[in-house]
Tab-separated table of C-alpha atoms and ligand atoms in Angstrom:
chain	number	residue	atom	x	y	z
A	57	MET	CA	13.588	18.900	-31.922
A	58	SER	CA	11.076	21.615	-30.518
A	59	TYR	CA	11.852	24.293	-28.094
A	60	VAL	CA	9.217	22.543	-25.558
A	61	ASP	CA	10.873	19.565	-26.103
A	62	GLU	CA	14.307	20.889	-26.013
A	63	VAL	CA	13.892	22.631	-23.026
A	64	TYR	CA	11.939	19.561	-21.203
A	65	SER	CA	15.390	17.747	-21.762
A	66	MET	CA	17.905	19.906	-20.154
A	67	VAL	CA	14.980	19.857	-17.122
A	68	VAL	CA	15.549	16.552	-16.563
A	69	GLU	CA	19.568	16.758	-17.791
A	70	LYS	CA	20.340	19.512	-15.158
A	71	ASN	CA	17.847	18.135	-12.590
A	72	PRO	CA	18.910	14.703	-12.269
A	73	ALA	CA	16.578	12.971	-9.309
A	74	GLN	CA	13.925	15.342	-8.845
A	75	PRO	CA	11.315	13.315	-10.512
A	76	GLU	CA	8.209	15.571	-9.171
A	77	PHE	CA	10.006	18.811	-11.031
A	78	HIS	CA	10.330	16.809	-14.251
A	79	GLN	CA	6.425	16.215	-14.049
A	80	ALA	CA	5.157	19.182	-13.110
A	81	VAL	CA	7.680	20.822	-16.333
A	82	LYS	CA	6.332	18.584	-18.398
A	83	GLU	CA	2.393	18.477	-17.668
A	84	VAL	CA	2.586	22.520	-17.915
A	85	LEU	CA	5.726	22.290	-21.162
A	86	GLU	CA	2.720	19.931	-23.076
A	87	SER	CA	0.422	21.496	-22.902
A	88	LEU	CA	2.021	25.294	-23.797
A	89	ARG	CA	3.214	23.546	-27.083
A	90	VAL	CA	0.979	25.175	-29.085
A	91	VAL	CA	0.653	29.014	-27.475
A	92	ILE	CA	4.884	27.986	-28.009
A	93	GLU	CA	4.906	27.322	-31.458
A	94	ALA	CA	2.727	30.663	-32.667
A	95	ASN	CA	5.466	32.782	-30.998
A	96	GLU	CA	8.532	29.759	-30.935
A	97	GLU	CA	10.993	32.963	-32.696
A	98	ALA	CA	10.872	35.507	-29.769
A	99	TYR	CA	10.935	33.025	-26.800
A	100	ARG	CA	13.511	31.270	-28.398
A	101	LYS	CA	15.735	34.269	-28.512
A	102	ASP	CA	15.172	35.651	-24.796
A	103	ALA	CA	15.485	32.390	-23.414
A	104	LEU	CA	11.962	32.599	-21.772
A	105	LEU	CA	11.616	28.528	-21.274
A	106	GLU	CA	15.041	27.926	-19.787
A	107	ARG	CA	14.413	31.191	-17.542
A	108	LEU	CA	10.820	30.222	-16.302
A	109	VAL	CA	11.892	26.410	-15.591
A	110	THR	CA	15.312	27.786	-13.301
A	111	PRO	CA	13.809	29.077	-10.361
A	112	GLU	CA	14.897	33.064	-9.938
A	113	ARG	CA	17.096	32.182	-6.299
A	114	GLN	CA	17.445	28.477	-4.126
A	115	LEU	CA	17.856	28.768	-0.560
A	116	LEU	CA	19.502	25.626	1.410
A	117	PHE	CA	20.162	25.519	4.979
A	118	ARG	CA	21.057	24.061	8.172
A	119	VAL	CA	17.960	23.984	11.133
A	120	PRO	CA	19.586	22.973	14.270
A	121	TRP	CA	17.368	22.376	17.582
A	122	VAL	CA	17.508	20.704	21.080
A	123	ASP	CA	14.373	18.228	21.973
A	124	ASP	CA	13.288	17.087	24.740
A	125	LYS	CA	15.651	15.593	25.733
A	126	GLY	CA	18.244	18.107	25.381
A	127	GLN	CA	19.713	16.178	22.202
A	128	VAL	CA	20.211	18.945	18.972
A	129	GLN	CA	18.886	17.270	15.897
A	130	VAL	CA	19.416	19.031	12.557
A	131	ASN	CA	17.532	18.857	9.551
A	132	ASN	CA	17.642	20.353	6.152
A	133	GLY	CA	15.696	23.924	5.181
A	134	PHE	CA	14.424	24.683	2.128
A	135	ARG	CA	12.950	28.342	-0.077
A	136	VAL	CA	12.673	28.161	-3.037
A	137	GLN	CA	12.070	31.833	-4.884
A	138	PHE	CA	10.797	31.172	-8.702
A	139	ASN	CA	9.515	33.701	-10.125
A	140	SER	CA	9.120	36.935	-9.191
A	141	ALA	CA	7.797	38.715	-12.608
A	142	ILE	CA	4.034	39.538	-11.279
A	143	GLY	CA	4.475	39.822	-7.590
A	144	PRO	CA	6.639	38.922	-4.028
A	145	TYR	CA	6.886	35.114	-4.651
A	146	LYS	CA	4.111	33.749	-2.261
A	147	GLY	CA	3.744	29.894	-1.265
A	148	GLY	CA	3.358	27.512	1.658
A	149	LEU	CA	6.250	26.315	4.290
A	150	ARG	CA	5.831	22.218	3.682
A	151	LEU	CA	6.920	20.293	7.200
A	152	HIS	CA	6.946	16.962	5.748
A	153	PRO	CA	9.919	14.106	5.771
A	154	SER	CA	9.279	13.155	2.435
A	155	VAL	CA	10.380	17.409	1.129
A	156	ASN	CA	13.757	17.506	-1.020
A	157	LEU	CA	14.749	19.832	-3.129
A	158	GLY	CA	12.894	18.608	-6.292
A	159	ILE	CA	9.648	18.128	-4.094
A	160	ILE	CA	10.454	21.764	-3.237
A	161	LYS	CA	11.182	23.027	-7.117
A	162	PHE	CA	8.002	21.486	-8.311
A	163	LEU	CA	5.538	22.986	-6.192
A	164	GLY	CA	7.433	26.356	-6.742
A	165	PHE	CA	7.242	25.682	-9.910
A	166	GLU	CA	3.059	24.728	-9.731
A	167	GLN	CA	2.780	28.273	-7.915
A	168	ILE	CA	4.132	30.531	-10.653
A	169	PHE	CA	1.034	29.448	-12.177
A	170	LYS	CA	-1.592	28.708	-9.603
A	171	ASN	CA	-0.843	32.154	-8.605
A	172	SER	CA	-0.739	33.887	-12.417
A	173	LEU	CA	-4.537	32.180	-12.329
A	174	THR	CA	-5.776	34.169	-9.224
A	175	GLY	CA	-5.344	37.191	-10.907
A	176	LEU	CA	-4.078	39.288	-8.380
A	177	PRO	CA	-0.036	40.246	-7.843
A	178	ILE	CA	1.786	37.415	-6.701
A	179	GLY	CA	5.159	35.540	-7.816
A	180	GLY	CA	6.009	31.742	-7.551
A	181	GLY	CA	7.667	29.903	-4.688
A	182	LYS	CA	7.497	27.470	-2.207
A	183	GLY	CA	9.997	26.046	1.228
A	184	GLY	CA	9.579	23.535	3.784
A	185	SER	CA	11.892	21.306	5.731
A	186	ASP	CA	11.811	17.027	6.198
A	187	PHE	CA	11.483	17.889	9.563
A	188	ASP	CA	8.560	15.918	11.276
A	189	PRO	CA	5.766	17.704	13.437
A	190	LYS	CA	4.574	14.928	14.147
A	191	GLY	CA	4.356	13.528	17.487
A	192	LYS	CA	6.376	16.601	18.622
A	193	SER	CA	6.108	18.523	21.784
A	194	ASP	CA	4.963	22.300	21.259
A	195	ARG	CA	8.539	22.874	22.927
A	196	GLU	CA	9.877	20.939	20.036
A	197	VAL	CA	7.888	22.863	17.246
A	198	MET	CA	9.009	26.340	18.483
A	199	ALA	CA	12.275	25.406	18.512
A	200	PHE	CA	12.618	24.177	15.395
A	201	CYS	CA	10.487	27.206	13.600
A	202	GLN	CA	12.465	29.579	15.618
A	203	SER	CA	15.294	28.053	14.326
A	204	PHE	CA	13.892	28.019	10.871
A	205	ILE	CA	13.526	31.546	10.744
A	206	THR	CA	16.217	32.527	12.164
A	207	GLU	CA	18.218	31.648	8.875
A	208	LEU	CA	14.939	31.991	6.668
A	209	TYR	CA	14.403	35.610	8.098
A	210	LYS	CA	17.503	37.240	6.191
A	211	TYR	CA	15.708	36.076	2.613
A	212	ILE	CA	11.560	37.033	3.276
A	213	GLY	CA	9.796	39.757	4.034
A	214	ALA	CA	5.911	41.468	3.289
A	215	ASP	CA	7.429	43.016	0.128
A	216	THR	CA	10.273	40.646	-0.810
A	217	ASP	CA	8.621	37.037	0.254
A	218	VAL	CA	5.588	35.746	1.464
A	219	PRO	CA	5.716	31.783	3.419
A	220	ALA	CA	2.585	30.200	4.594
A	221	GLY	CA	0.879	27.210	5.028
A	222	ASP	CA	1.535	23.566	3.479
A	223	ILE	CA	1.064	19.548	4.673
A	224	GLY	CA	2.332	20.214	8.458
A	225	THR	CA	2.321	23.646	8.429
A	226	GLY	CA	-1.142	25.282	9.999
A	227	ALA	CA	-1.840	28.454	12.393
A	228	ARG	CA	0.318	26.632	15.502
A	229	GLU	CA	4.146	27.189	13.105
A	230	ILE	CA	2.375	30.002	11.381
A	231	GLY	CA	2.712	31.923	15.267
A	232	TYR	CA	5.916	30.589	15.921
A	233	MET	CA	7.425	31.081	13.091
A	234	PHE	CA	5.974	35.008	13.515
A	235	GLY	CA	7.073	35.729	16.541
A	236	GLN	CA	10.776	34.668	15.695
A	237	TYR	CA	10.723	37.052	12.778
A	238	LYS	CA	9.334	39.980	14.234
A	239	ARG	CA	11.418	39.279	17.525
A	240	ILE	CA	14.661	39.034	15.315
A	241	ARG	CA	13.430	42.000	12.568
A	242	GLY	CA	12.241	43.923	14.901
A	243	LEU	CA	8.937	44.893	12.205
A	244	TYR	CA	5.563	43.930	12.952
A	245	GLU	CA	4.759	42.814	8.867
A	246	GLY	CA	2.553	40.950	6.987
A	247	VAL	CA	5.283	38.210	6.210
A	248	LEU	CA	3.967	35.761	6.643
A	249	THR	CA	-0.040	34.684	6.212
A	250	GLY	CA	-2.154	32.010	7.235
A	251	LYS	CA	-1.305	34.403	11.050
A	252	GLY	CA	-3.927	33.646	13.762
A	253	LEU	CA	-6.592	36.471	13.829
A	254	SER	CA	-5.828	38.540	17.153
A	255	TYR	CA	-2.211	39.229	14.874
A	256	GLY	CA	-3.400	39.595	11.301
A	257	GLY	CA	-4.918	36.766	9.975
A	258	SER	CA	-7.373	37.379	7.691
A	259	LEU	CA	-11.227	35.651	8.128
A	260	ALA	CA	-11.677	32.705	6.178
A	261	ARG	CA	-7.864	31.803	5.224
A	262	THR	CA	-8.481	28.626	7.323
A	263	GLU	CA	-11.110	27.267	4.707
A	264	ALA	CA	-10.430	29.150	1.741
A	265	THR	CA	-8.804	26.093	0.136
A	266	GLY	CA	-11.712	23.786	0.603
A	267	TYR	CA	-14.370	26.219	0.218
A	268	GLY	CA	-12.495	27.493	-3.397
A	269	LEU	CA	-12.094	24.326	-4.594
A	270	LEU	CA	-15.624	23.647	-3.684
A	271	TYR	CA	-17.007	27.080	-5.552
A	272	LEU	CA	-14.533	26.303	-8.561
A	273	VAL	CA	-16.236	22.780	-8.528
A	274	GLU	CA	-19.746	24.139	-8.662
A	275	GLU	CA	-18.821	26.429	-11.580
A	276	MET	CA	-17.636	23.472	-13.383
A	277	LEU	CA	-20.625	21.357	-13.340
A	278	LYS	CA	-22.891	24.161	-13.917
A	279	CYS	CA	-21.314	25.260	-16.631
A	280	ASN	CA	-21.242	21.518	-17.993
A	281	GLY	CA	-25.077	21.168	-17.293
A	282	LYS	CA	-24.675	19.199	-13.621
A	283	GLU	CA	-25.375	20.232	-10.084
A	284	LEU	CA	-23.478	19.398	-7.289
A	285	ALA	CA	-26.776	19.043	-4.993
A	286	GLY	CA	-27.354	15.230	-4.297
A	287	LYS	CA	-24.298	13.878	-5.419
A	288	THR	CA	-21.477	11.762	-3.451
A	289	VAL	CA	-18.092	12.525	-2.835
A	290	VAL	CA	-15.130	10.958	-2.176
A	291	ILE	CA	-12.407	12.869	-1.004
A	292	SER	CA	-9.272	11.684	0.782
A	293	GLY	CA	-6.799	12.858	3.406
A	294	ALA	CA	-7.877	14.672	6.673
A	295	GLY	CA	-5.933	18.188	6.425
A	296	ASN	CA	-6.792	21.292	6.258
A	297	VAL	CA	-8.235	21.383	2.544
A	298	ALA	CA	-9.771	18.180	3.368
A	299	ILE	CA	-11.543	19.255	6.178
A	300	TYR	CA	-13.235	22.351	4.276
A	301	ALA	CA	-13.526	21.108	1.456
A	302	ALA	CA	-15.922	18.351	3.361
A	303	GLN	CA	-17.313	20.949	4.819
A	304	LYS	CA	-18.185	23.473	1.805
A	305	ALA	CA	-19.713	20.210	0.027
A	306	GLN	CA	-22.009	19.062	2.858
A	307	GLN	CA	-22.588	22.643	3.071
A	308	LEU	CA	-24.203	22.432	-1.051
A	309	GLY	CA	-25.962	19.779	-0.102
A	310	ALA	CA	-23.574	17.131	-0.994
A	311	LYS	CA	-22.598	13.907	0.882
A	312	VAL	CA	-19.012	13.375	1.696
A	313	VAL	CA	-18.551	9.459	2.462
A	314	THR	CA	-14.627	9.659	2.798
A	315	CYS	CA	-11.405	10.572	3.993
A	316	SER	CA	-7.691	9.274	5.015
A	317	ASP	CA	-4.944	10.196	6.390
A	318	SER	CA	-1.216	8.830	5.948
A	319	THR	CA	-2.345	5.297	7.874
A	320	GLY	CA	-5.766	4.345	6.565
A	321	TRP	CA	-9.268	5.611	5.227
A	322	ILE	CA	-12.338	5.682	6.403
A	323	TYR	CA	-15.759	5.398	4.676
A	324	ASP	CA	-19.024	6.570	6.477
A	325	PRO	CA	-21.830	6.504	4.156
A	326	GLU	CA	-24.149	8.452	6.525
A	327	GLY	CA	-21.846	11.743	5.565
A	328	ILE	CA	-18.679	12.253	7.600
A	329	ASP	CA	-19.430	13.905	10.462
A	330	ILE	CA	-17.231	17.582	10.450
A	331	ALA	CA	-17.007	18.330	13.623
A	332	LEU	CA	-15.895	15.119	14.844
A	333	LEU	CA	-13.349	15.236	12.326
A	334	LYS	CA	-11.676	18.409	13.045
A	335	GLU	CA	-12.263	17.264	16.874
A	336	VAL	CA	-10.026	13.909	16.107
A	337	LYS	CA	-7.728	16.369	13.571
A	338	GLU	CA	-7.308	19.454	14.638
A	339	VAL	CA	-7.598	19.079	18.506
A	340	LYS	CA	-6.456	16.111	19.184
A	341	ARG	CA	-4.207	15.929	16.034
A	342	ALA	CA	-5.070	11.826	16.490
A	343	ARG	CA	-5.306	9.016	13.556
A	344	LEU	CA	-8.625	8.676	11.642
A	345	THR	CA	-8.988	5.198	13.960
A	346	GLU	CA	-10.139	8.194	17.314
A	347	TYR	CA	-13.088	8.815	14.592
A	348	ALA	CA	-14.137	5.735	13.491
A	349	ALA	CA	-13.915	4.366	17.427
A	350	ALA	CA	-16.699	7.947	18.437
A	351	ARG	CA	-18.531	7.042	15.468
A	352	LYS	CA	-21.095	4.126	14.198
A	353	SER	CA	-21.454	4.344	10.794
A	354	ALA	CA	-17.870	4.635	9.868
A	355	GLU	CA	-15.378	1.886	8.862
A	356	TYR	CA	-12.187	1.886	8.767
A	357	HIS	CA	-9.636	0.600	6.539
A	358	GLU	CA	-6.560	0.325	6.981
A	359	GLY	CA	-4.049	1.783	3.889
A	360	LYS	CA	-5.006	3.405	1.045
A	361	GLY	CA	-8.579	2.765	-0.495
A	362	VAL	CA	-10.822	5.927	-0.892
A	363	TRP	CA	-11.000	5.534	-5.128
A	364	THR	CA	-12.788	2.357	-4.737
A	365	VAL	CA	-15.408	4.071	-3.604
A	366	LYS	CA	-18.585	4.398	-5.846
A	367	CYS	CA	-19.019	8.398	-6.344
A	368	ASP	CA	-20.057	10.707	-8.632
A	369	ILE	CA	-17.146	13.247	-8.039
A	370	ALA	CA	-13.742	12.531	-6.240
A	371	LEU	CA	-11.726	15.606	-4.269
A	372	PRO	CA	-8.055	14.365	-3.710
A	373	CYS	CA	-6.477	17.098	-0.472
A	374	ALA	CA	-3.943	15.142	0.672
A	375	THR	CA	-0.482	14.471	-1.764
A	376	GLN	CA	1.411	14.340	-5.052
A	377	ASN	CA	0.987	11.598	-7.203
A	378	GLU	CA	-2.020	9.831	-4.603
A	379	LEU	CA	-4.111	9.097	-7.267
A	380	ASP	CA	-2.657	6.773	-10.061
A	381	LEU	CA	-4.209	5.186	-13.480
A	382	GLU	CA	-5.683	1.709	-11.466
A	383	ASP	CA	-7.319	4.591	-9.035
A	384	ALA	CA	-8.394	6.399	-12.107
A	385	LYS	CA	-9.748	3.334	-13.475
A	386	ALA	CA	-12.164	2.119	-10.104
A	387	LEU	CA	-13.220	5.718	-10.222
A	388	VAL	CA	-14.464	5.483	-14.037
A	389	ALA	CA	-16.001	2.079	-13.740
A	390	ASN	CA	-17.873	3.036	-10.325
A	391	GLY	CA	-19.279	5.922	-12.365
A	392	CYS	CA	-17.054	9.481	-11.561
A	393	PHE	CA	-18.109	11.785	-13.166
A	394	ALA	CA	-15.659	15.233	-12.359
A	395	VAL	CA	-12.383	15.710	-10.512
A	396	ALA	CA	-11.060	18.273	-8.933
A	397	GLU	CA	-7.762	18.805	-7.213
A	398	GLY	CA	-7.418	20.111	-3.894
A	399	ALA	CA	-3.868	18.362	-3.254
A	400	ASN	CA	-0.815	19.226	-5.809
A	401	MET	CA	-0.690	17.480	-8.470
A	402	PRO	CA	-2.188	14.501	-6.678
A	403	THR	CA	-2.841	13.219	-10.242
A	404	THR	CA	-0.513	11.165	-12.279
A	405	MET	CA	0.039	11.800	-15.471
A	406	GLU	CA	-1.403	8.740	-17.060
A	407	ALA	CA	-4.253	8.872	-14.534
A	408	THR	CA	-5.146	12.506	-15.895
A	409	GLU	CA	-4.410	11.325	-19.662
A	410	TYR	CA	-7.085	8.171	-18.616
A	411	PHE	CA	-9.774	11.008	-17.395
A	412	GLN	CA	-9.342	13.244	-19.977
A	413	LYS	CA	-9.986	10.331	-22.494
A	414	ASN	CA	-13.195	9.072	-20.908
A	415	GLY	CA	-14.780	12.155	-20.369
A	416	ILE	CA	-14.117	13.417	-17.187
A	417	LEU	CA	-14.626	16.583	-15.774
A	418	PHE	CA	-11.003	16.760	-14.766
A	419	CYS	CA	-9.478	20.656	-13.094
A	420	PRO	CA	-6.093	20.519	-12.082
A	421	GLY	CA	-4.805	22.113	-8.741
A	422	LYS	CA	-2.599	24.729	-10.002
A	423	ALA	CA	-6.684	26.289	-10.742
A	424	SER	CA	-9.118	24.429	-8.031
A	425	ASN	CA	-6.584	24.888	-4.966
A	426	ALA	CA	-5.763	28.262	-5.841
A	427	GLY	CA	-8.434	29.860	-3.006
A	428	GLY	CA	-6.011	29.092	-0.769
A	429	VAL	CA	-3.446	31.634	-1.904
A	430	ALA	CA	-5.506	34.051	-3.263
A	431	THR	CA	-6.777	34.311	0.364
A	432	SER	CA	-3.626	34.912	1.435
A	433	ALA	CA	-3.141	37.966	-0.802
A	434	LEU	CA	-6.346	39.269	0.705
A	435	GLU	CA	-4.465	39.019	3.494
A	436	MET	CA	-1.263	40.720	2.334
A	437	SER	CA	-3.525	43.330	1.003
A	438	GLN	CA	-5.299	43.662	4.981
A	439	ASN	CA	-2.174	44.114	6.530
A	440	SER	CA	-0.968	46.272	4.143
A	441	GLU	CA	-3.748	48.774	4.996
A	442	ARG	CA	-4.189	48.009	8.340
A	443	LEU	CA	-7.943	47.036	8.283
A	444	SER	CA	-9.726	43.634	8.717
A	445	TRP	CA	-12.131	42.603	6.769
A	446	THR	CA	-15.607	40.496	7.589
A	447	PHE	CA	-15.890	36.460	6.925
A	448	GLU	CA	-18.256	37.141	4.722
A	449	GLU	CA	-16.243	39.933	2.657
A	450	VAL	CA	-13.475	37.511	2.348
A	451	ASP	CA	-15.924	34.352	1.508
A	452	SER	CA	-17.100	36.441	-0.877
A	453	LYS	CA	-14.201	37.734	-2.965
A	454	LEU	CA	-12.928	34.582	-2.645
A	455	LYS	CA	-16.050	33.030	-4.524
A	456	GLY	CA	-15.223	35.676	-7.228
A	457	ILE	CA	-12.035	34.468	-7.458
A	458	MET	CA	-12.483	30.930	-7.807
A	459	VAL	CA	-15.657	31.566	-10.854
A	460	ASN	CA	-12.876	33.518	-12.483
A	461	ILE	CA	-10.310	31.743	-12.964
A	462	PHE	CA	-12.708	28.449	-14.141
A	463	HIS	CA	-14.241	30.829	-16.695
A	464	ASN	CA	-10.803	31.736	-17.491
A	465	LEU	CA	-9.081	28.661	-17.918
A	466	ASP	CA	-12.156	27.121	-20.050
A	467	GLU	CA	-11.662	30.501	-22.356
A	468	ALA	CA	-7.739	29.828	-22.988
A	469	ALA	CA	-8.976	25.915	-23.421
A	470	LYS	CA	-11.613	26.591	-25.749
A	471	LYS	CA	-9.476	29.704	-27.674
A	472	TYR	CA	-6.375	27.162	-28.491
A	473	GLY	CA	-8.723	24.345	-29.816
A	474	MET	CA	-8.758	22.122	-26.596
A	475	GLU	CA	-12.596	22.819	-24.993
A	476	GLY	CA	-13.366	20.905	-22.286
A	477	ASN	CA	-9.177	20.408	-21.366
A	478	TYR	CA	-8.643	21.985	-18.005
A	479	VAL	CA	-5.454	21.130	-17.474
A	480	ALA	CA	-3.892	23.824	-20.797
A	481	GLY	CA	-6.924	25.786	-20.271
A	482	ALA	CA	-4.846	26.778	-16.562
A	483	ASN	CA	-1.556	26.279	-18.301
A	484	ILE	CA	-1.834	28.396	-20.849
A	485	ALA	CA	-4.323	31.460	-18.906
A	486	GLY	CA	-1.272	31.596	-16.004
A	487	PHE	CA	1.699	31.790	-18.276
A	488	LEU	CA	0.300	33.866	-20.973
A	489	LYS	CA	0.128	36.665	-18.041
A	490	VAL	CA	3.671	35.955	-16.264
A	491	ALA	CA	5.126	35.479	-20.036
A	492	GLU	CA	4.079	38.734	-21.152
A	493	ALA	CA	5.376	40.633	-17.246
A	494	MET	CA	8.900	38.717	-18.283
A	495	THR	CA	9.331	39.686	-21.776
A	496	ALA	CA	7.880	43.374	-20.336
A	497	GLN	CA	10.868	43.801	-17.909
A	498	GLY	CA	13.455	42.256	-20.135
A	499	ILE	CA	16.412	39.690	-19.176
A	500	VAL	CA	16.648	39.236	-15.399
B	279	NDP	P1	-2.158	19.023	6.169
B	279	NDP	O1	-0.867	18.726	6.623
B	279	NDP	O2	-3.018	19.753	7.199
B	279	NDP	O3	-2.688	17.970	5.863
B	279	NDP	C1	-2.140	16.650	4.896
B	279	NDP	C2	-3.241	15.668	4.681
B	279	NDP	O4	-2.551	14.991	3.702
B	279	NDP	C3	-3.374	14.747	6.220
B	279	NDP	O5	-4.458	14.104	6.372
B	279	NDP	C4	-1.417	13.560	5.850
B	279	NDP	O6	-2.140	12.603	6.621
B	279	NDP	C5	-2.099	13.979	4.423
B	279	NDP	N1	-0.856	12.786	3.694
B	279	NDP	C6	0.408	13.962	3.574
B	279	NDP	N2	0.932	13.226	2.774
B	279	NDP	C7	0.849	12.038	2.934
B	279	NDP	C8	0.813	10.957	2.002
B	279	NDP	N3	2.450	11.000	1.745
B	279	NDP	N4	0.663	9.582	2.188
B	279	NDP	C9	-0.720	9.981	2.103
B	279	NDP	N5	-1.192	11.295	3.273
B	279	NDP	C10	-0.528	11.863	3.293
B	279	NDP	O7	-2.136	19.449	4.546
B	279	NDP	P2	-2.886	20.557	3.750
B	279	NDP	O8	-4.431	20.276	3.871
B	279	NDP	O9	-2.521	22.062	3.878
B	279	NDP	O10	-2.579	20.014	2.157
B	279	NDP	C11	-3.098	18.863	1.501
B	279	NDP	C12	-2.882	19.374	-0.049
B	279	NDP	O11	-3.050	20.244	-0.417
B	279	NDP	C13	-1.449	19.288	-0.458
B	279	NDP	O12	-0.426	18.745	-1.490
B	279	NDP	C14	-0.623	20.825	-0.323
B	279	NDP	O13	0.280	21.324	-1.151
B	279	NDP	C15	-1.776	21.255	-0.729
B	279	NDP	N6	-2.628	22.763	-0.885
B	279	NDP	C16	-3.044	23.351	0.453
B	279	NDP	C17	-3.350	24.740	0.245
B	279	NDP	C18	-3.267	25.054	1.897
B	279	NDP	O14	-3.509	26.176	1.834
B	279	NDP	N7	-3.349	24.288	3.116
B	279	NDP	C19	-3.324	25.248	-0.159
B	279	NDP	C20	-3.533	24.635	-1.916
B	279	NDP	C21	-2.564	23.286	-1.990
B	279	NDP	P3	-0.935	12.498	7.919
B	279	NDP	O15	-1.605	13.800	8.513
B	279	NDP	O16	-1.309	11.112	8.438
B	279	NDP	O17	-0.047	12.855	7.778
B	280	2IT	O1	0.023	25.263	-2.473
B	280	2IT	C1	-0.412	26.428	-1.871
B	280	2IT	O2	-0.371	27.204	-2.567
B	280	2IT	C2	0.139	26.560	-0.675
B	280	2IT	N1	0.309	25.459	0.287
B	280	2IT	C3	-1.247	28.201	-0.144
B	280	2IT	C4	-0.566	29.036	-0.115
B	280	2IT	C5	0.124	30.157	0.443
B	280	2IT	O3	0.687	31.206	-0.256
B	280	2IT	O4	-0.773	30.609	0.695
């Protein structure tokens, strides 16, 4: 059996019932095959792949908190510190009822390569809880966040592990967590990113994932003789990534006609009204039915459906495995020619292969959504030098990083004989830097 197949089998055997983690590992290892085979003896001797797929540390903890009725609730807390070869662990905290160890491991594993692609000194990690912030009062969210940090504070720090936002964790949650960390440790340091602007946050971090996605898409289209202006875009999700992806797409001259949440989706042929969407989602924390109620041109549909809408470009920005083979077929049949992932692993393996076989320009999330964590690393830099950069300064650095990421993965794909396969390009470019650092640092 080849080294890649051996390691994949070991991952499945040793990590039962973690399908998302298996999927993330499989996608990466498959596209590293040529690179591994070229250097198999050395990698095998050092057990490089076994070390790469095994987290350095996995923290599982109890998070008790008291709800508004005086009832004690208990959630599971997670932090997986996956790989610190190129920098302190860095990655978000997901708060969603679906969170389990396998999901956090898939996200942490993806984060290693994503963070490497940014070119900045950040290792891979991820965390979260099965706590559901939906429908909770601010006091309940604060109680949960304080309890979560009361355990996690022992393991994180500005030079150790720097968590941030993800699904369900936004500025409110980061604020409560930062406050509790500062109180317990007596330390004012950049231990979390995505902070508010009045206490060490970076301008443009809120916008960064969505904006970065569009900067990369623009470059990918340009390098393939196409342009974004005038195109119709479908987006899924209505959270942080989706909102700012839609905003930047429209600023760059495209028309965004859909968005979605976990209960339904909007088709708005006149183009999504970003100010209204922000009001509904960021201020009122309401359902998309409120968007439809306030906008004449919008249709609301229950369930799933954005991928059935005719478009040129599709940007999945909600969650993992939200775009399957049937969806991919519908998009291709409707003339869609480019797909870039704003979410982490939103496209199933079968759907990805279908896009690639049909000549669709396809960019994987670990490259196209890297603008969020890249800007988090810029927030860390600003915290370290105790300065704040202007919006324009951060935004222009973000743009430079995304353009650079695209060229790195494009060149890596070409170098290994897989021109246009941006999945392989991203995995290879991300891997090589981490592998070199791991090798240089010896068996740790
Ligand atoms: P938010 O919590 O702000 O928004 C998530 C959106 O996706 C909401 O509209 C939510 O709907 C929808 N959604 C979430 N889970 C599901 C589900 N199981 N089924 C259907 N819809 C769902 O999260 P973000 O925008 O921050 O994150 C979106 C994706 O982008 C995630 O994959 C995340 O890992 C990834 N990402 C985020 C980055 C960031 O900086 N925030 C950086 C890079 C990647 P509802 O509100 O109804 O639950
Ligand atoms: O998936 C991701 O890259 C994020 N949720 C952002 C992580 C970060 O540290 O900003």
